[in-house]
CSV table of C-alpha atoms in Angstrom, one decimal:
chain,number,residue,atom,x,y,z
L,1,MET,CA,-40.5,-1.2,-23.5
L,2,ALA,CA,-37.0,-0.3,-22.3
L,3,GLU,CA,-34.9,-2.9,-20.6
L,4,PRO,CA,-35.0,-2.6,-16.8
L,5,ALA,CA,-31.8,-1.1,-15.5
L,6,LYS,CA,-29.4,-3.7,-14.2
L,7,LYS,CA,-28.4,-3.2,-10.6
L,8,LEU,CA,-24.6,-2.7,-10.7
L,9,PRO,CA,-22.4,-4.2,-8.1
L,10,ASN,CA,-20.5,-2.0,-5.7
L,11,ILE,CA,-16.7,-2.8,-5.8
L,12,VAL,CA,-15.1,-1.3,-2.7
L,13,ILE,CA,-11.3,-0.9,-2.9
L,14,SER,CA,-9.2,0.3,0.1
L,15,GLU,CA,-6.4,2.4,-1.3
L,16,THR,CA,-4.5,2.2,2.0
L,17,LEU,CA,-4.5,-1.6,2.1
L,18,CYS,CA,-3.9,-2.3,-1.7
L,19,LYS,CA,-0.3,-3.1,-2.5
L,20,GLY,CA,-0.8,-3.4,-6.3
L,21,CYS,CA,0.1,-7.1,-6.6
L,22,SER,CA,-2.3,-7.5,-9.5
L,23,ILE,CA,-3.6,-10.9,-8.4
L,24,CYS,CA,-7.2,-9.6,-8.7
L,25,VAL,CA,-6.6,-8.0,-12.1
L,26,ASP,CA,-5.1,-11.3,-13.5
L,27,PHE,CA,-7.7,-13.6,-12.1
L,28,CYS,CA,-10.8,-11.6,-12.9
L,29,PRO,CA,-12.7,-13.8,-15.4
L,30,THR,CA,-14.5,-10.8,-17.0
L,31,ASN,CA,-11.6,-8.3,-16.9
L,32,VAL,CA,-13.3,-5.7,-14.7
L,33,LEU,CA,-10.2,-4.4,-12.9
L,34,GLU,CA,-7.0,-2.7,-13.9
L,35,LEU,CA,-3.9,-1.4,-12.2
L,36,ARG,CA,-3.6,2.4,-12.0
L,37,GLY,CA,-0.2,3.2,-10.7
L,38,ASN,CA,0.2,1.1,-7.6
L,39,VAL,CA,-3.5,0.7,-6.7
L,40,VAL,CA,-6.1,-1.4,-8.4
L,41,ALA,CA,-9.1,0.4,-10.0
L,42,VAL,CA,-12.4,-0.5,-11.7
L,43,LYS,CA,-12.2,-0.4,-15.5
L,44,ASN,CA,-15.5,-2.0,-16.6
L,45,LEU,CA,-18.1,-2.2,-13.9
L,46,GLU,CA,-20.9,-3.5,-16.2
L,47,ALA,CA,-19.0,-6.7,-16.8
L,48,CYS,CA,-18.8,-7.7,-13.1
L,49,THR,CA,-20.7,-10.8,-12.3
L,50,ARG,CA,-20.2,-10.7,-8.5
L,51,CYS,CA,-18.2,-14.0,-8.6
L,52,GLN,CA,-16.1,-12.6,-5.7
L,53,LEU,CA,-12.9,-14.2,-7.0
L,54,CYS,CA,-11.0,-10.9,-6.4
L,55,ASP,CA,-12.2,-10.9,-2.8
L,56,LEU,CA,-11.2,-14.5,-2.2
L,57,ARG,CA,-7.7,-14.1,-3.7
L,58,CYS,CA,-6.8,-10.6,-2.4
L,59,PRO,CA,-4.0,-11.2,0.1
L,60,ASP,CA,-4.4,-7.7,1.5
L,61,PHE,CA,-8.1,-7.4,2.6
L,62,ALA,CA,-8.3,-4.6,0.1
L,63,ILE,CA,-11.2,-5.4,-2.2
L,64,GLN,CA,-14.8,-6.5,-1.6
L,65,VAL,CA,-17.8,-6.7,-3.9
L,66,PHE,CA,-21.2,-5.8,-2.5
D,1,MET,CA,-46.4,-4.9,-15.7
D,2,SER,CA,-43.8,-6.0,-13.3
D,3,THR,CA,-40.4,-4.2,-13.4
D,4,ALA,CA,-38.6,-6.7,-11.2
D,5,VAL,CA,-34.9,-6.6,-12.0
D,6,ALA,CA,-33.5,-9.9,-12.9
D,7,VAL,CA,-30.2,-9.8,-11.0
D,8,LYS,CA,-28.6,-12.4,-8.8
D,9,LYS,CA,-29.5,-12.1,-5.1
D,10,ASP,CA,-26.8,-10.0,-3.4
D,11,LYS,CA,-24.3,-12.3,-1.6
D,12,ALA,CA,-22.8,-10.2,1.1
D,13,PRO,CA,-19.0,-10.5,1.2
D,14,PHE,CA,-17.4,-12.1,4.3
D,15,ASP,CA,-16.7,-9.6,7.1
D,16,TYR,CA,-13.1,-10.3,8.0
D,17,ASN,CA,-12.9,-7.3,10.4
D,18,LYS,CA,-14.8,-9.4,12.9
D,19,TYR,CA,-11.6,-11.6,13.5
D,20,LEU,CA,-8.9,-9.0,12.7
D,21,ARG,CA,-7.1,-6.3,14.6
D,22,PRO,CA,-7.8,-3.6,11.9
D,23,ASN,CA,-5.4,-1.1,13.4
D,24,LYS,CA,-2.5,-3.5,12.7
D,25,LEU,CA,-3.2,-3.6,8.9
D,26,PRO,CA,-1.8,-3.3,6.3
D,27,HIS,CA,0.3,-6.4,7.1
D,28,ILE,CA,4.0,-6.7,6.5
D,29,TRP,CA,3.8,-9.3,3.8
D,30,CYS,CA,5.1,-8.3,0.3
D,31,PRO,CA,2.8,-7.5,-2.6
D,32,GLY,CA,1.5,-10.9,-4.0
D,33,CYS,CA,2.5,-13.0,-1.0
D,34,GLY,CA,0.2,-15.9,-0.5
D,35,HIS,CA,0.0,-15.8,3.3
D,36,GLY,CA,-2.8,-13.2,3.1
D,37,ILE,CA,-4.9,-15.5,1.0
D,38,VAL,CA,-4.3,-18.4,3.4
D,39,LEU,CA,-5.2,-16.2,6.4
D,40,LYS,CA,-8.5,-15.3,4.8
D,41,ALA,CA,-9.3,-18.9,4.0
D,42,MET,CA,-8.5,-19.8,7.6
D,43,LEU,CA,-10.8,-17.0,9.0
D,44,ARG,CA,-13.7,-18.2,6.9
D,45,ALA,CA,-13.1,-21.8,8.1
D,46,ILE,CA,-13.0,-20.7,11.7
D,47,ASP,CA,-16.2,-18.7,11.2
D,48,ALA,CA,-17.9,-21.8,9.7
D,49,SER,CA,-16.8,-23.9,12.6
D,50,GLY,CA,-18.7,-21.6,15.0
D,51,LEU,CA,-15.9,-21.2,17.5
D,52,SER,CA,-15.8,-18.0,19.5
D,53,LYS,CA,-12.7,-15.8,19.5
D,54,ASP,CA,-12.0,-16.6,23.1
D,55,GLN,CA,-12.1,-20.4,22.5
D,56,ILE,CA,-9.1,-20.2,20.1
D,57,CYS,CA,-5.4,-19.9,20.9
D,58,MET,CA,-3.2,-19.2,18.0
D,59,VAL,CA,0.5,-20.0,18.5
D,60,SER,CA,3.3,-19.2,16.0
D,61,GLY,CA,7.1,-19.4,15.7
D,62,ILE,CA,9.3,-17.0,13.7
D,63,GLY,CA,9.1,-16.2,10.1
D,64,CYS,CA,6.9,-14.4,7.6
D,65,SER,CA,4.0,-16.8,8.2
D,66,SER,CA,4.4,-16.5,11.9
D,67,ARG,CA,3.4,-12.9,11.8
D,68,THR,CA,-0.2,-14.1,11.4
D,69,PRO,CA,-1.2,-14.0,15.1
D,70,GLY,CA,-0.4,-10.3,15.2
D,71,TYR,CA,-3.3,-9.5,12.9
D,72,VAL,CA,-6.0,-11.8,14.3
D,73,ASP,CA,-8.1,-11.1,17.4
D,74,PHE,CA,-7.8,-14.5,19.2
D,75,ASN,CA,-5.7,-15.5,22.2
D,76,THR,CA,-2.3,-15.3,20.4
D,77,LEU,CA,1.2,-16.3,21.2
D,78,HIS,CA,4.3,-15.4,19.1
D,79,THR,CA,7.1,-17.7,20.3
D,80,LEU,CA,10.7,-18.9,19.5
D,81,HIS,CA,11.9,-20.1,16.1
D,82,GLY,CA,10.7,-23.6,15.5
D,83,ARG,CA,9.3,-24.0,19.1
D,84,ALA,CA,5.7,-23.0,18.4
D,85,MET,CA,4.4,-26.6,18.8
D,86,ALA,CA,6.3,-27.0,22.1
D,87,TYR,CA,4.5,-23.9,23.4
D,88,ALA,CA,1.2,-25.1,22.0
D,89,THR,CA,1.6,-28.4,23.8
D,90,GLY,CA,2.0,-26.5,27.0
D,91,VAL,CA,-1.1,-24.3,26.3
D,92,LYS,CA,-3.2,-27.4,25.4
D,93,LEU,CA,-2.2,-29.4,28.5
D,94,ALA,CA,-2.8,-26.4,30.8
D,95,LYS,CA,-6.2,-25.6,29.3
D,96,PRO,CA,-7.6,-28.5,27.2
D,97,SER,CA,-10.8,-26.6,26.5
D,98,LEU,CA,-8.9,-24.2,24.1
D,99,LYS,CA,-8.8,-24.9,20.4
D,100,VAL,CA,-5.1,-24.6,19.6
D,101,ILE,CA,-4.0,-23.6,16.1
D,102,VAL,CA,-0.3,-23.5,15.3
D,103,ILE,CA,0.8,-21.3,12.4
D,104,THR,CA,4.3,-22.1,11.1
D,105,GLY,CA,6.4,-21.9,8.0
D,106,ASP,CA,8.2,-24.6,6.2
D,107,GLY,CA,11.6,-23.7,7.6
D,108,ASP,CA,10.1,-23.1,11.0
D,109,ALA,CA,8.3,-26.5,11.2
D,110,LEU,CA,10.5,-28.8,9.2
D,111,ALA,CA,14.1,-27.5,9.7
D,112,ILE,CA,14.5,-25.6,13.0
D,113,GLY,CA,11.5,-27.2,14.7
D,114,GLY,CA,11.8,-30.6,13.1
D,115,ASN,CA,11.9,-32.4,16.4
D,116,HIS,CA,9.0,-30.6,17.9
D,117,PHE,CA,7.0,-31.3,14.7
D,118,ILE,CA,7.5,-35.1,14.7
D,119,HIS,CA,7.0,-35.4,18.4
D,120,THR,CA,3.8,-33.4,18.4
D,121,CYS,CA,2.5,-35.8,15.6
D,122,ARG,CA,3.7,-38.8,17.6
D,123,ARG,CA,1.8,-37.7,20.7
D,124,ASN,CA,-1.4,-37.0,18.8
D,125,ILE,CA,-2.2,-34.0,20.9
D,126,ASP,CA,-5.3,-32.1,19.8
D,127,MET,CA,-4.1,-29.2,17.8
D,128,THR,CA,-4.2,-27.9,14.2
D,129,VAL,CA,-0.8,-27.3,12.6
D,130,LEU,CA,-0.9,-25.1,9.5
D,131,VAL,CA,2.4,-25.2,7.6
D,132,TYR,CA,2.7,-22.3,5.2
D,133,SER,CA,5.1,-23.8,2.7
D,134,ASN,CA,6.6,-21.1,0.3
D,135,ALA,CA,9.8,-23.1,-0.3
D,136,ILE,CA,12.1,-20.3,1.0
D,137,TYR,CA,13.1,-18.4,4.2
D,138,GLY,CA,11.5,-15.1,3.2
D,139,MET,CA,12.1,-13.0,6.2
D,140,THR,CA,15.9,-13.5,6.4
D,141,GLY,CA,16.7,-12.9,2.7
D,142,GLY,CA,15.7,-16.0,0.7
D,143,GLN,CA,17.8,-18.8,1.9
D,144,TYR,CA,16.8,-22.3,0.7
D,145,SER,CA,14.6,-24.3,3.1
D,146,PRO,CA,13.8,-28.1,3.3
D,147,THR,CA,11.0,-27.7,0.8
D,148,THR,CA,12.9,-25.8,-1.9
D,149,PRO,CA,12.7,-28.0,-5.0
D,150,GLN,CA,15.9,-29.6,-6.4
D,151,GLY,CA,17.5,-27.3,-9.0
D,152,ALA,CA,15.7,-24.2,-7.7
D,153,ASN,CA,17.8,-21.1,-7.0
D,154,ALA,CA,17.9,-19.3,-3.6
D,155,THR,CA,20.3,-16.8,-2.0
D,156,THR,CA,22.3,-19.7,-0.5
D,157,SER,CA,22.1,-22.0,-3.6
D,158,ARG,CA,23.3,-19.8,-6.5
D,159,TYR,CA,24.0,-22.8,-8.8
D,160,GLY,CA,20.7,-24.6,-8.0
D,161,ASN,CA,19.7,-26.5,-4.9
D,162,ILE,CA,21.1,-30.1,-4.8
D,163,GLU,CA,19.2,-31.3,-1.6
D,164,PRO,CA,16.2,-33.5,-1.9
D,165,VAL,CA,12.9,-32.1,-0.7
D,166,PHE,CA,11.2,-32.9,2.6
D,167,ASP,CA,7.6,-34.1,2.0
D,168,CYS,CA,5.8,-32.5,4.9
D,169,CYS,CA,2.7,-34.6,4.6
D,170,GLU,CA,4.6,-37.9,4.4
D,171,LEU,CA,6.7,-36.9,7.4
D,172,ALA,CA,3.6,-36.0,9.4
D,173,LYS,CA,1.9,-39.3,8.4
D,174,ALA,CA,4.9,-41.4,9.3
D,175,SER,CA,5.3,-39.6,12.6
D,176,GLY,CA,1.8,-40.4,13.6
D,177,ALA,CA,-0.4,-37.4,12.9
D,178,THR,CA,-4.1,-38.5,12.6
D,179,PHE,CA,-5.2,-35.9,10.0
D,180,VAL,CA,-2.9,-34.9,7.1
D,181,ALA,CA,-3.9,-32.7,4.2
D,182,ARG,CA,-2.4,-30.5,1.6
D,183,GLY,CA,-3.9,-27.3,0.1
D,184,THR,CA,-2.8,-24.4,-1.9
D,185,ALA,CA,-3.4,-20.6,-1.9
D,186,TYR,CA,-4.6,-20.9,-5.5
D,187,HIS,CA,-7.4,-23.3,-4.6
D,188,CYS,CA,-8.6,-21.1,-1.7
D,189,GLN,CA,-12.1,-22.4,-1.5
D,190,GLU,CA,-10.9,-26.0,-1.3
D,191,LEU,CA,-8.4,-24.8,1.3
D,192,GLU,CA,-11.2,-23.4,3.4
D,193,LYS,CA,-12.9,-26.8,3.5
D,194,ILE,CA,-9.7,-28.6,4.4
D,195,ILE,CA,-8.9,-26.2,7.3
D,196,PHE,CA,-12.5,-26.5,8.5
D,197,GLU,CA,-12.1,-30.3,8.5
D,198,ALA,CA,-8.7,-30.0,10.2
D,199,VAL,CA,-10.1,-27.8,13.0
D,200,GLN,CA,-13.0,-30.2,13.6
D,201,HIS,CA,-10.6,-33.2,13.8
D,202,LYS,CA,-9.7,-34.5,17.3
D,203,GLY,CA,-6.0,-35.2,17.4
D,204,THR,CA,-3.0,-33.7,15.6
D,205,SER,CA,-4.0,-32.4,12.2
D,206,VAL,CA,-1.4,-31.1,9.9
D,207,VAL,CA,-2.2,-29.1,6.8
D,208,GLU,CA,0.6,-28.2,4.4
D,209,ILE,CA,-0.3,-25.1,2.4
D,210,LEU,CA,1.6,-24.3,-0.7
D,211,ASP,CA,1.8,-20.6,-1.3
D,212,GLN,CA,4.1,-18.2,-3.2
D,213,CYS,CA,7.0,-15.9,-2.3
D,214,PRO,CA,7.3,-13.6,-5.3
D,215,THR,CA,9.9,-11.4,-3.7
D,216,TYR,CA,12.6,-14.1,-3.1
D,217,TYR,CA,11.6,-17.4,-4.7
D,218,GLY,CA,9.8,-15.8,-7.7
D,219,ARG,CA,12.5,-13.3,-8.5
D,220,GLN,CA,15.4,-15.8,-8.2
D,221,ASN,CA,13.7,-18.4,-10.3
D,222,LYS,CA,12.6,-16.1,-13.1
D,223,TYR,CA,8.9,-16.1,-12.6
D,224,LYS,CA,7.5,-13.1,-14.4
D,225,SER,CA,4.5,-12.5,-12.2
D,226,VAL,CA,2.6,-13.7,-9.1
D,227,THR,CA,-0.1,-15.1,-11.3
D,228,GLU,CA,2.5,-17.2,-13.2
D,229,MET,CA,3.9,-18.5,-9.9
D,230,MET,CA,0.4,-19.4,-8.7
D,231,GLU,CA,-0.5,-21.2,-11.9
D,232,LYS,CA,2.8,-23.1,-12.4
D,233,ILE,CA,3.5,-24.1,-8.8
D,234,GLU,CA,0.1,-24.4,-7.2
D,235,LYS,CA,-2.3,-25.2,-10.1
D,236,ASP,CA,-0.1,-27.2,-12.5
D,237,GLY,CA,2.1,-28.6,-9.8
D,238,THR,CA,-0.7,-30.3,-7.8
D,239,VAL,CA,-3.4,-32.9,-8.5
D,240,SER,CA,-6.5,-33.4,-6.4
D,241,VAL,CA,-6.7,-36.8,-4.6
D,242,LYS,CA,-10.1,-37.3,-6.2
D,243,GLN,CA,-8.7,-36.9,-9.7
D,244,ALA,CA,-5.5,-38.8,-9.0
D,245,ASP,CA,-7.2,-42.2,-9.1
D,246,LYS,CA,-8.4,-41.6,-12.7
D,247,LEU,CA,-5.2,-40.3,-14.1
D,248,PRO,CA,-2.4,-42.5,-15.6
D,249,PRO,CA,0.8,-42.7,-13.5
D,250,GLU,CA,2.9,-40.7,-16.0
D,251,LYS,CA,0.6,-37.7,-15.6
D,252,LEU,CA,1.1,-37.8,-11.9
D,253,GLN,CA,4.9,-37.6,-12.1
D,254,GLY,CA,6.4,-34.6,-10.3
D,255,LYS,CA,3.0,-33.5,-9.0
D,256,LEU,CA,1.9,-33.2,-5.4
D,257,LEU,CA,-1.4,-34.5,-4.2
D,258,ARG,CA,-3.9,-32.0,-2.9
D,259,GLY,CA,-6.8,-32.7,-0.5
D,260,VAL,CA,-7.2,-34.9,2.6
D,261,LEU,CA,-4.4,-37.5,2.4
D,262,HIS,CA,-4.7,-39.4,5.7
D,263,LYS,CA,-7.4,-39.6,8.4
D,264,ILE,CA,-7.5,-42.1,11.2
D,265,GLU,CA,-8.7,-42.2,14.8
D,266,ARG,CA,-6.2,-42.8,17.6
D,267,PRO,CA,-6.3,-41.9,21.4
D,268,GLU,CA,-5.6,-38.3,22.0
D,269,TYR,CA,-2.8,-37.2,24.4
D,270,CYS,CA,-4.8,-34.8,26.7
D,271,GLU,CA,-7.5,-37.4,27.3
D,272,GLN,CA,-4.9,-40.2,28.0
D,273,TYR,CA,-3.1,-37.8,30.4
D,274,LYS,CA,-6.3,-37.1,32.2
D,275,LYS,CA,-7.3,-40.7,32.3
D,276,PHE,CA,-4.0,-42.3,33.4
D,277,ILE,CA,-1.9,-39.7,35.1
D,278,ILE,CA,-4.0,-37.0,36.8
D,279,GLY,CA,-6.1,-39.5,38.8
D,280,LYS,CA,-3.0,-41.5,40.0
D,281,ALA,CA,-1.1,-38.3,40.9
D,282,GLN,CA,-4.0,-37.2,43.0
D,283,GLY,CA,-4.1,-40.6,44.7
D,284,LYS,CA,-7.6,-41.5,43.6
């Protein structure tokens, strides 16, 4: 039997609020995020463990994980 | 056969918009500035304390940190440079039911408002003073402040700062504050707990919060990134008070203690004023 599909987290990034400081990219323990230009973007959603460290340390209210 | 998906139960993220003025965002702080992290920790602590928005009055002076009241939806007051605690004393005496929170920077509280700071601590008036200490005057172009470490560069100390550092926590303790703690932007969950405890405390509570100024302090002191600043200054530069007892003294050298450093009970100013002055003045 096939493995049941894992429910993926929903990472919401506000492009108007993000200033591209890269704190979330550097502190993500599973390397989910990357910087594209001046805004952070999701690189590898499957690796996200919903630890919320990006949300806790984002100074700009720009990222939340649902 | 059950097809239940074995994922962690969804933990809803904290809704900051409840306490913010969303039309004022994005804030003026530079990319990587720690003030936003501290603001978030403070909002979570206030939410945990169960205070309503109308019960809180937030007072600030001048500086990067003092822009905070512009973004939060409490009763807010943006006052003169260094005089935030003087205004806050007035607010508290006029309306003792309010929970007064003072947001101030290291230069604002310790240099320009040094006198107001020590006398607020001496009176033990019920307010929470959060000192955002980024070791520089960020808003005016990166001049050195009383918390700039010896040897560090700033716009006004091109050959390294020669002045010894003011220890905000020791100063508050010696002046008579009844709750003194230190937190950092790096340890944001610990900071949330410290601010929660400070808000609950009756009397003057002072929390020094180490955060980073990548634009002026970081650039002038050759830090490559915000992460490097946070790890070197806030993570490696501090030791938790719980760990400090177990470590040998040589490992504590040059490190600042983090956590609740001092907590005592002493008569609070507003209560004393009500008890000894108001009754007599009204001839009762």
